[in-house]
PDB file of C-alpha atoms in Angstrom:
ATOM      1  CA  ASP A 520     -21.252  28.363 -49.013  1.00 35.00           C
ATOM      2  CA  ASP A 521     -20.419  24.991 -47.416  1.00 37.00           C
ATOM      3  CA  THR A 522     -20.974  26.419 -43.950  1.00 37.00           C
ATOM      4  CA  MET A 523     -24.674  27.098 -44.551  1.00 38.00           C
ATOM      5  CA  TYR A 524     -27.238  24.419 -43.741  1.00 36.00           C
ATOM      6  CA  LEU A 525     -31.014  24.444 -43.558  1.00 38.00           C
ATOM      7  CA  VAL A 526     -32.002  22.922 -40.249  1.00 41.00           C
ATOM      8  CA  SER A 527     -35.701  22.390 -40.827  1.00 40.00           C
ATOM      9  CA  ALA A 528     -37.087  24.981 -43.241  1.00 46.00           C
ATOM     10  CA  ALA A 529     -35.838  26.803 -46.332  1.00 46.00           C
ATOM     11  CA  GLU A 530     -36.587  30.475 -46.829  1.00 45.00           C
ATOM     12  CA  VAL A 531     -37.400  30.879 -50.515  1.00 45.00           C
ATOM     13  CA  CYS A 532     -38.408  34.385 -51.580  1.00 45.00           C
ATOM     14  CA  GLY A 533     -40.051  35.042 -48.245  1.00 45.00           C
ATOM     15  CA  LYS A 534     -41.926  31.714 -48.197  1.00 51.00           C
ATOM     16  CA  ASP A 535     -41.153  28.827 -45.877  1.00 59.00           C
ATOM     17  CA  VAL A 536     -40.591  25.469 -47.539  1.00 67.00           C
ATOM     18  CA  VAL A 537     -40.896  22.439 -45.289  1.00 76.00           C
ATOM     19  CA  VAL A 538     -40.790  18.780 -46.311  1.00 82.00           C
ATOM     20  CA  THR A 539     -41.687  16.186 -43.699  1.00 83.00           C
ATOM     21  CA  VAL A 540     -41.019  12.482 -44.172  1.00 86.00           C
ATOM     22  CA  GLY A 541     -42.237  10.196 -41.439  1.00 81.00           C
ATOM     23  CA  ALA A 542     -42.182  12.318 -38.292  1.00 78.00           C
ATOM     24  CA  ALA A 543     -39.257  14.651 -39.093  1.00 83.00           C
ATOM     25  CA  ASN A 544     -38.338  17.435 -41.499  1.00 84.00           C
ATOM     26  CA  VAL A 545     -35.836  16.756 -44.290  1.00 85.00           C
ATOM     27  CA  LYS A 546     -32.594  18.622 -43.597  1.00 83.00           C
ATOM     28  CA  GLY A 547     -30.412  20.682 -45.906  1.00 84.00           C
ATOM     29  CA  ILE A 548     -32.807  21.092 -48.845  1.00 86.00           C
ATOM     30  CA  LYS A 549     -31.430  23.274 -51.636  1.00 87.00           C
ATOM     31  CA  GLN A 550     -33.812  22.332 -54.445  1.00 88.00           C
ATOM     32  CA  MET A 551     -37.311  20.848 -54.540  1.00 87.00           C
ATOM     33  CA  ASP A 552     -39.171  19.917 -57.732  1.00 90.00           C
ATOM     34  CA  ILE A 553     -42.785  18.776 -57.675  1.00 87.00           C
ATOM     35  CA  ALA A 554     -44.493  17.188 -60.685  1.00 89.00           C
ATOM     36  CA  PHE A 555     -48.097  16.107 -61.165  1.00 87.00           C
ATOM     37  CA  SER A 556     -49.411  14.243 -64.186  1.00 88.00           C
ATOM     38  CA  ALA A 557     -52.817  12.851 -65.070  1.00 86.00           C
ATOM     39  CA  ALA A 558     -53.642  10.129 -67.583  1.00 86.00           C
ATOM     40  CA  LEU A 559     -56.480  11.522 -69.722  1.00 87.00           C
ATOM     41  CA  ILE A 560     -58.398   8.691 -71.371  1.00 86.00           C
ATOM     42  CA  GLU A 561     -59.961   9.552 -74.734  1.00 86.00           C
ATOM     43  CA  SER A 562     -63.703   9.062 -75.026  1.00 82.00           C
ATOM     44  CA  ALA A 563     -66.224  10.014 -77.729  1.00 78.00           C
ATOM     45  CA  SER A 564     -69.220  12.049 -76.618  1.00 69.00           C
ATOM     46  CA  ALA A 565     -72.571  10.290 -77.021  1.00 69.00           C
ATOM     47  CA  THR A 566     -74.391  13.546 -77.760  1.00 69.00           C
ATOM     48  CA  THR A 567     -71.784  15.302 -79.918  1.00 64.00           C
ATOM     49  CA  VAL A 568     -69.790  12.547 -81.509  1.00 61.00           C
ATOM     50  CA  GLN A 569     -67.564  14.918 -83.427  1.00 60.00           C
ATOM     51  CA  TRP A 570     -66.088  16.246 -80.180  1.00 66.00           C
ATOM     52  CA  LEU A 571     -63.497  14.198 -78.379  1.00 76.00           C
ATOM     53  CA  GLN A 572     -63.786  14.189 -74.602  1.00 82.00           C
ATOM     54  CA  TYR A 573     -61.353  13.113 -71.916  1.00 84.00           C
ATOM     55  CA  VAL A 574     -61.937  11.121 -68.765  1.00 82.00           C
ATOM     56  CA  PRO A 575     -59.247  11.601 -66.073  1.00 83.00           C
ATOM     57  CA  GLY A 576     -57.414   8.416 -65.198  1.00 81.00           C
ATOM     58  CA  THR A 577     -54.544   7.610 -62.832  1.00 83.00           C
ATOM     59  CA  ARG A 578     -52.712  10.563 -61.339  1.00 83.00           C
ATOM     60  CA  THR A 579     -49.026  10.542 -60.488  1.00 86.00           C
ATOM     61  CA  PHE A 580     -47.307  12.818 -57.990  1.00 86.00           C
ATOM     62  CA  THR A 581     -43.503  13.017 -57.925  1.00 90.00           C
ATOM     63  CA  VAL A 582     -41.182  15.083 -55.735  1.00 90.00           C
ATOM     64  CA  THR A 583     -37.407  15.372 -56.136  1.00 94.00           C
ATOM     65  CA  LEU A 584     -35.287  16.787 -53.309  1.00 92.00           C
ATOM     66  CA  SER A 585     -31.594  17.612 -53.433  1.00 92.00           C
ATOM     67  CA  GLY A 586     -29.302  19.244 -50.927  1.00 89.00           C
ATOM     68  CA  GLU A 587     -26.430  18.791 -48.498  1.00 86.00           C
ATOM     69  CA  TRP A 588     -26.223  17.624 -44.909  1.00 82.00           C
ATOM     70  CA  TYR A 589     -23.333  16.792 -42.622  1.00 77.00           C
ATOM     71  CA  ASP A 590     -25.038  14.344 -40.243  1.00 70.00           C
ATOM     72  CA  PHE A 591     -25.676  10.990 -41.944  1.00 69.00           C
ATOM     73  CA  ASP A 592     -26.010   7.809 -39.939  1.00 67.00           C
ATOM     74  CA  LEU A 593     -28.015   5.592 -42.268  1.00 63.00           C
ATOM     75  CA  ASP A 594     -28.722   2.699 -39.963  1.00 60.00           C
ATOM     76  CA  ILE A 595     -32.015   0.923 -39.417  1.00 55.00           C
ATOM     77  CA  THR A 596     -32.992   3.050 -36.422  1.00 59.00           C
ATOM     78  CA  PRO A 597     -32.961   6.797 -37.203  1.00 54.00           C
ATOM     79  CA  THR A 598     -30.910   8.836 -34.775  1.00 55.00           C
ATOM     80  CA  GLY A 599     -29.534  12.373 -34.609  1.00 53.00           C
ATOM     81  CA  GLY A 600     -30.794  15.114 -36.896  1.00 54.00           C
ATOM     82  CA  ASP A 601     -31.330  13.128 -40.082  1.00 69.00           C
ATOM     83  CA  GLU A 602     -34.377  10.982 -39.251  1.00 82.00           C
ATOM     84  CA  ALA A 603     -36.288  11.971 -42.402  1.00 86.00           C
ATOM     85  CA  LEU A 604     -33.345  11.219 -44.688  1.00 87.00           C
ATOM     86  CA  GLU A 605     -32.850   7.882 -42.976  1.00 86.00           C
ATOM     87  CA  ASP A 606     -36.527   7.054 -43.524  1.00 88.00           C
ATOM     88  CA  ILE A 607     -36.144   7.845 -47.237  1.00 90.00           C
ATOM     89  CA  PHE A 608     -33.038   5.698 -47.704  1.00 88.00           C
ATOM     90  CA  ASP A 609     -34.512   2.869 -45.606  1.00 87.00           C
ATOM     91  CA  GLY A 610     -37.587   2.969 -47.844  1.00 89.00           C
ATOM     92  CA  TYR A 611     -35.392   2.873 -50.937  1.00 91.00           C
ATOM     93  CA  PHE A 612     -33.213  -0.051 -49.859  1.00 88.00           C
ATOM     94  CA  ASN A 613     -36.098  -2.029 -48.303  1.00 89.00           C
ATOM     95  CA  ASN A 614     -38.616  -1.212 -51.063  1.00 90.00           C
ATOM     96  CA  THR A 615     -41.134   0.137 -48.566  1.00 90.00           C
ATOM     97  CA  ALA A 616     -43.386   3.194 -48.688  1.00 90.00           C
ATOM     98  CA  VAL A 617     -42.774   6.396 -46.744  1.00 90.00           C
ATOM     99  CA  ALA A 618     -45.140   9.163 -45.670  1.00 86.00           C
ATOM    100  CA  CYS A 619     -44.426  12.595 -47.127  1.00 84.00           C
ATOM    101  CA  VAL A 620     -45.907  16.057 -46.513  1.00 82.00           C
ATOM    102  CA  LEU A 621     -44.724  19.131 -48.418  1.00 79.00           C
ATOM    103  CA  GLY A 622     -45.150  22.792 -47.651  1.00 70.00           C
ATOM    104  CA  ALA A 623     -44.995  23.643 -51.347  1.00 55.00           C
ATOM    105  CA  VAL A 624     -45.226  27.409 -51.026  1.00 47.00           C
ATOM    106  CA  SER A 625     -45.533  27.964 -47.305  1.00 49.00           C
ATOM    107  CA  THR A 626     -46.226  25.963 -44.178  1.00 46.00           C
ATOM    108  CA  THR A 627     -49.943  26.742 -44.552  1.00 57.00           C
ATOM    109  CA  LYS A 628     -50.052  25.396 -48.107  1.00 64.00           C
ATOM    110  CA  SER A 629     -49.213  21.752 -47.785  1.00 71.00           C
ATOM    111  CA  ILE A 630     -49.638  18.682 -49.965  1.00 76.00           C
ATOM    112  CA  ALA A 631     -50.004  15.470 -48.007  1.00 70.00           C
ATOM    113  CA  SER A 632     -49.250  12.088 -49.502  1.00 73.00           C
ATOM    114  CA  THR A 633     -49.625   9.220 -47.081  1.00 70.00           C
ATOM    115  CA  SER A 634     -47.809   6.681 -49.219  1.00 83.00           C
ATOM    116  CA  CYS A 635     -44.816   7.375 -51.487  1.00 88.00           C
ATOM    117  CA  ARG A 636     -42.354   4.920 -52.930  1.00 91.00           C
ATOM    118  CA  VAL A 637     -38.751   5.997 -53.269  1.00 93.00           C
ATOM    119  CA  LEU A 638     -37.780   5.787 -56.939  1.00 93.00           C
ATOM    120  CA  ASP A 639     -34.216   6.950 -56.512  1.00 94.00           C
ATOM    121  CA  ALA A 640     -31.844   7.864 -53.671  1.00 93.00           C
ATOM    122  CA  LYS A 641     -28.220   8.932 -54.106  1.00 93.00           C
ATOM    123  CA  LEU A 642     -25.424  10.164 -51.846  1.00 89.00           C
ATOM    124  CA  THR A 643     -22.140  11.856 -52.743  1.00 87.00           C
ATOM    125  CA  PHE A 644     -19.130  12.017 -50.422  1.00 81.00           C
ATOM    126  CA  PRO A 645     -16.851  14.971 -51.279  1.00 76.00           C
ATOM    127  CA  HIS A 646     -13.496  15.576 -49.602  1.00 71.00           C
ATOM    128  CA  ASP A 647     -14.791  18.244 -47.188  1.00 68.00           C
ATOM    129  CA  GLY A 648     -17.200  15.861 -45.461  1.00 71.00           C
ATOM    130  CA  ILE A 649     -20.390  17.636 -46.526  1.00 81.00           C
ATOM    131  CA  ILE A 650     -22.583  14.886 -47.942  1.00 85.00           C
ATOM    132  CA  GLY A 651     -24.787  15.671 -50.914  1.00 89.00           C
ATOM    133  CA  TYR A 652     -28.038  13.821 -51.587  1.00 91.00           C
ATOM    134  CA  SER A 653     -30.712  13.540 -54.263  1.00 95.00           C
ATOM    135  CA  VAL A 654     -33.941  11.588 -53.746  1.00 94.00           C
ATOM    136  CA  THR A 655     -37.114  11.098 -55.787  1.00 95.00           C
ATOM    137  CA  LEU A 656     -40.421   9.949 -54.329  1.00 92.00           C
ATOM    138  CA  GLU A 657     -43.599   9.048 -56.213  1.00 91.00           C
ATOM    139  CA  ALA A 658     -47.224   8.451 -55.276  1.00 85.00           C
ATOM    140  CA  ASN A 659     -50.017   7.197 -57.540  1.00 70.00           C
ATOM    141  CA  GLY A 660     -53.564   8.475 -57.232  1.00 67.00           C
ATOM    142  CA  ALA A 661     -54.719  11.416 -55.149  1.00 63.00           C
ATOM    143  CA  PRO A 662     -51.787  12.889 -53.196  1.00 68.00           C
ATOM    144  CA  GLY A 663     -54.168  13.698 -50.351  1.00 65.00           C
ATOM    145  CA  THR A 664     -55.166  16.993 -48.801  1.00 64.00           C
ATOM    146  CA  PHE A 665     -54.140  20.470 -49.878  1.00 66.00           C
ATOM    147  CA  THR A 666     -54.502  23.404 -47.508  1.00 64.00           C
ATOM    148  CA  GLN A 667     -54.048  26.980 -48.626  1.00 58.00           C
ATOM    149  CA  THR A 668     -54.385  30.621 -47.709  1.00 51.00           C
ATOM    150  CA  SER A 669     -55.703  33.433 -49.895  1.00 44.00           C
ATOM    151  CA  ALA A 670     -52.252  34.174 -51.374  1.00 46.00           C
ATOM    152  CA  ASP A 671     -51.202  32.627 -54.676  1.00 58.00           C
ATOM    153  CA  SER A 672     -54.825  31.640 -55.293  1.00 64.00           C
ATOM    154  CA  VAL A 673     -54.347  30.841 -59.003  1.00 65.00           C
ATOM    155  CA  LEU A 674     -51.525  28.369 -58.391  1.00 69.00           C
ATOM    156  CA  ALA A 675     -53.379  27.004 -55.384  1.00 70.00           C
ATOM    157  CA  GLY A 676     -56.454  26.424 -57.546  1.00 71.00           C
ATOM    158  CA  ILE A 677     -54.408  24.535 -60.139  1.00 74.00           C
ATOM    159  CA  VAL A 678     -52.842  22.326 -57.479  1.00 76.00           C
ATOM    160  CA  THR A 679     -56.292  21.707 -56.005  1.00 74.00           C
ATOM    161  CA  GLY A 680     -57.385  20.475 -59.439  1.00 75.00           C
ATOM    162  CA  PHE A 681     -54.895  17.638 -59.060  1.00 77.00           C
ATOM    163  CA  VAL A 682     -55.066  16.733 -55.395  1.00 73.00           C
ATOM    164  CA  ASN A 683     -58.832  16.843 -54.854  1.00 69.00           C
ATOM    165  CA  ALA A 684     -59.776  13.399 -53.596  1.00 63.00           C
ATOM    166  CA  ALA A 685     -62.784  13.203 -55.946  1.00 65.00           C
ATOM    167  CA  GLY A 686     -60.515  13.156 -58.998  1.00 69.00           C
ATOM    168  CA  VAL A 687     -58.754  15.533 -61.373  1.00 78.00           C
ATOM    169  CA  GLN A 688     -60.940  18.626 -61.544  1.00 78.00           C
ATOM    170  CA  SER A 689     -61.871  20.330 -64.807  1.00 79.00           C
ATOM    171  CA  ALA A 690     -61.377  24.043 -65.468  1.00 79.00           C
ATOM    172  CA  THR A 691     -63.361  26.460 -67.625  1.00 80.00           C
ATOM    173  CA  VAL A 692     -61.307  28.118 -70.351  1.00 77.00           C
ATOM    174  CA  LEU A 693     -62.140  31.304 -72.262  1.00 77.00           C
ATOM    175  CA  LEU A 694     -60.860  31.979 -75.786  1.00 73.00           C
ATOM    176  CA  MET A 695     -61.281  35.415 -77.343  1.00 69.00           C
ATOM    177  CA  SER A 696     -59.684  37.762 -79.844  1.00 65.00           C
ATOM    178  CA  ALA A 697     -59.028  41.494 -79.655  1.00 59.00           C
ATOM    179  CA  THR A 698     -60.577  41.917 -83.132  1.00 62.00           C
ATOM    180  CA  ASP A 699     -63.545  39.580 -82.641  1.00 63.00           C
ATOM    181  CA  ALA A 700     -66.330  40.085 -80.123  1.00 64.00           C
ATOM    182  CA  ALA A 701     -67.031  36.351 -80.027  1.00 70.00           C
ATOM    183  CA  GLN A 702     -65.970  34.450 -76.950  1.00 75.00           C
ATOM    184  CA  TRP A 703     -65.576  30.710 -76.806  1.00 77.00           C
ATOM    185  CA  THR A 704     -65.763  28.768 -73.573  1.00 80.00           C
ATOM    186  CA  GLY A 705     -65.032  25.135 -72.930  1.00 81.00           C
ATOM    187  CA  THR A 706     -63.747  22.551 -70.500  1.00 83.00           C
ATOM    188  CA  ALA A 707     -60.124  21.522 -70.024  1.00 84.00           C
ATOM    189  CA  TYR A 708     -58.344  19.146 -67.657  1.00 84.00           C
ATOM    190  CA  PRO A 709     -54.898  19.712 -66.147  1.00 84.00           C
ATOM    191  CA  GLU A 710     -52.492  17.201 -67.660  1.00 87.00           C
ATOM    192  CA  THR A 711     -49.144  18.185 -66.128  1.00 90.00           C
ATOM    193  CA  LEU A 712     -48.021  20.577 -63.408  1.00 87.00           C
ATOM    194  CA  ASN A 713     -44.421  21.283 -62.438  1.00 90.00           C
ATOM    195  CA  ILE A 714     -43.291  23.444 -59.509  1.00 85.00           C
ATOM    196  CA  SER A 715     -39.617  24.206 -58.899  1.00 86.00           C
ATOM    197  CA  VAL A 716     -38.492  25.623 -55.552  1.00 81.00           C
ATOM    198  CA  PRO A 717     -34.785  26.540 -55.366  1.00 82.00           C
ATOM    199  CA  PHE A 718     -33.028  27.680 -52.204  1.00 76.00           C
ATOM    200  CA  ASP A 719     -31.745  30.932 -53.710  1.00 76.00           C
ATOM    201  CA  GLY A 720     -34.280  31.908 -56.369  1.00 75.00           C
ATOM    202  CA  PRO A 721     -37.959  32.402 -57.152  1.00 77.00           C
ATOM    203  CA  VAL A 722     -40.552  29.649 -57.148  1.00 77.00           C
ATOM    204  CA  THR A 723     -41.497  28.772 -60.745  1.00 83.00           C
ATOM    205  CA  ALA A 724     -44.448  26.775 -62.040  1.00 83.00           C
ATOM    206  CA  SER A 725     -45.707  25.504 -65.379  1.00 87.00           C
ATOM    207  CA  VAL A 726     -48.989  23.764 -66.194  1.00 85.00           C
ATOM    208  CA  SER A 727     -50.542  22.220 -69.285  1.00 88.00           C
ATOM    209  CA  TYR A 728     -54.247  21.670 -69.954  1.00 85.00           C
ATOM    210  CA  LYS A 729     -55.996  19.505 -72.523  1.00 85.00           C
ATOM    211  CA  GLY A 730     -59.368  20.619 -73.869  1.00 83.00           C
ATOM    212  CA  SER A 731     -62.324  18.254 -73.629  1.00 83.00           C
ATOM    213  CA  GLY A 732     -65.635  18.411 -75.475  1.00 78.00           C
ATOM    214  CA  ALA A 733     -67.199  21.148 -77.573  1.00 78.00           C
ATOM    215  CA  LEU A 734     -66.519  24.874 -77.388  1.00 78.00           C
ATOM    216  CA  VAL A 735     -69.541  27.129 -76.876  1.00 80.00           C
ATOM    217  CA  GLN A 736     -69.716  30.494 -78.680  1.00 79.00           C
ATOM    218  CA  ASP A 737     -71.032  33.548 -76.886  1.00 73.00           C
ATOM    219  CA  ASN A 738     -71.382  36.800 -78.874  1.00 64.00           C
ATOM    220  CA  SER A 739     -72.814  38.901 -76.063  1.00 56.00           C
TER     221      SER A 739
END
């Protein structure tokens, strides 16, 4: 519906989604995709040389926003209701960083990145005057802080594994079989995490882990 616009927050399956760039909220968001990736550097263990271990390296955080908004005045000084979009396009054309904060699942679960570079920024001008946009921002290293509530604790824990300022955090994995009493535990690091937040559908997420070091058997 071309008459529907999101003024400052999108309601996605009962959760507020807010993206702030600079000092204003991005308007008209219809789709948000968040991607984390971690470079896992291979390293041989000194104590158990047969087991390959991984040391987390550089982390990358990318967010892609797309939507529609009617009020575009992309000059040097932001005015009107599109300050955040102006900041993004100014950063793209001037090759400067922008500050970005995302309410990934709700306004109380936010990912803060103080410095993002704008990889891509596009506008479309259809005949009805409603301007479409698509922008991609990227930050290297720790995205910053992550605040959460008790809801969605599993996803929140995975995100925390990426954004913790001390580095990519390991997770304990458990492997077991219905026909075998033996349980195997080990360490794994998150390698990629993708979260997709559409305007008119459920939030989806996918994550991949890479095992590091030896597995330990427990028959108890």
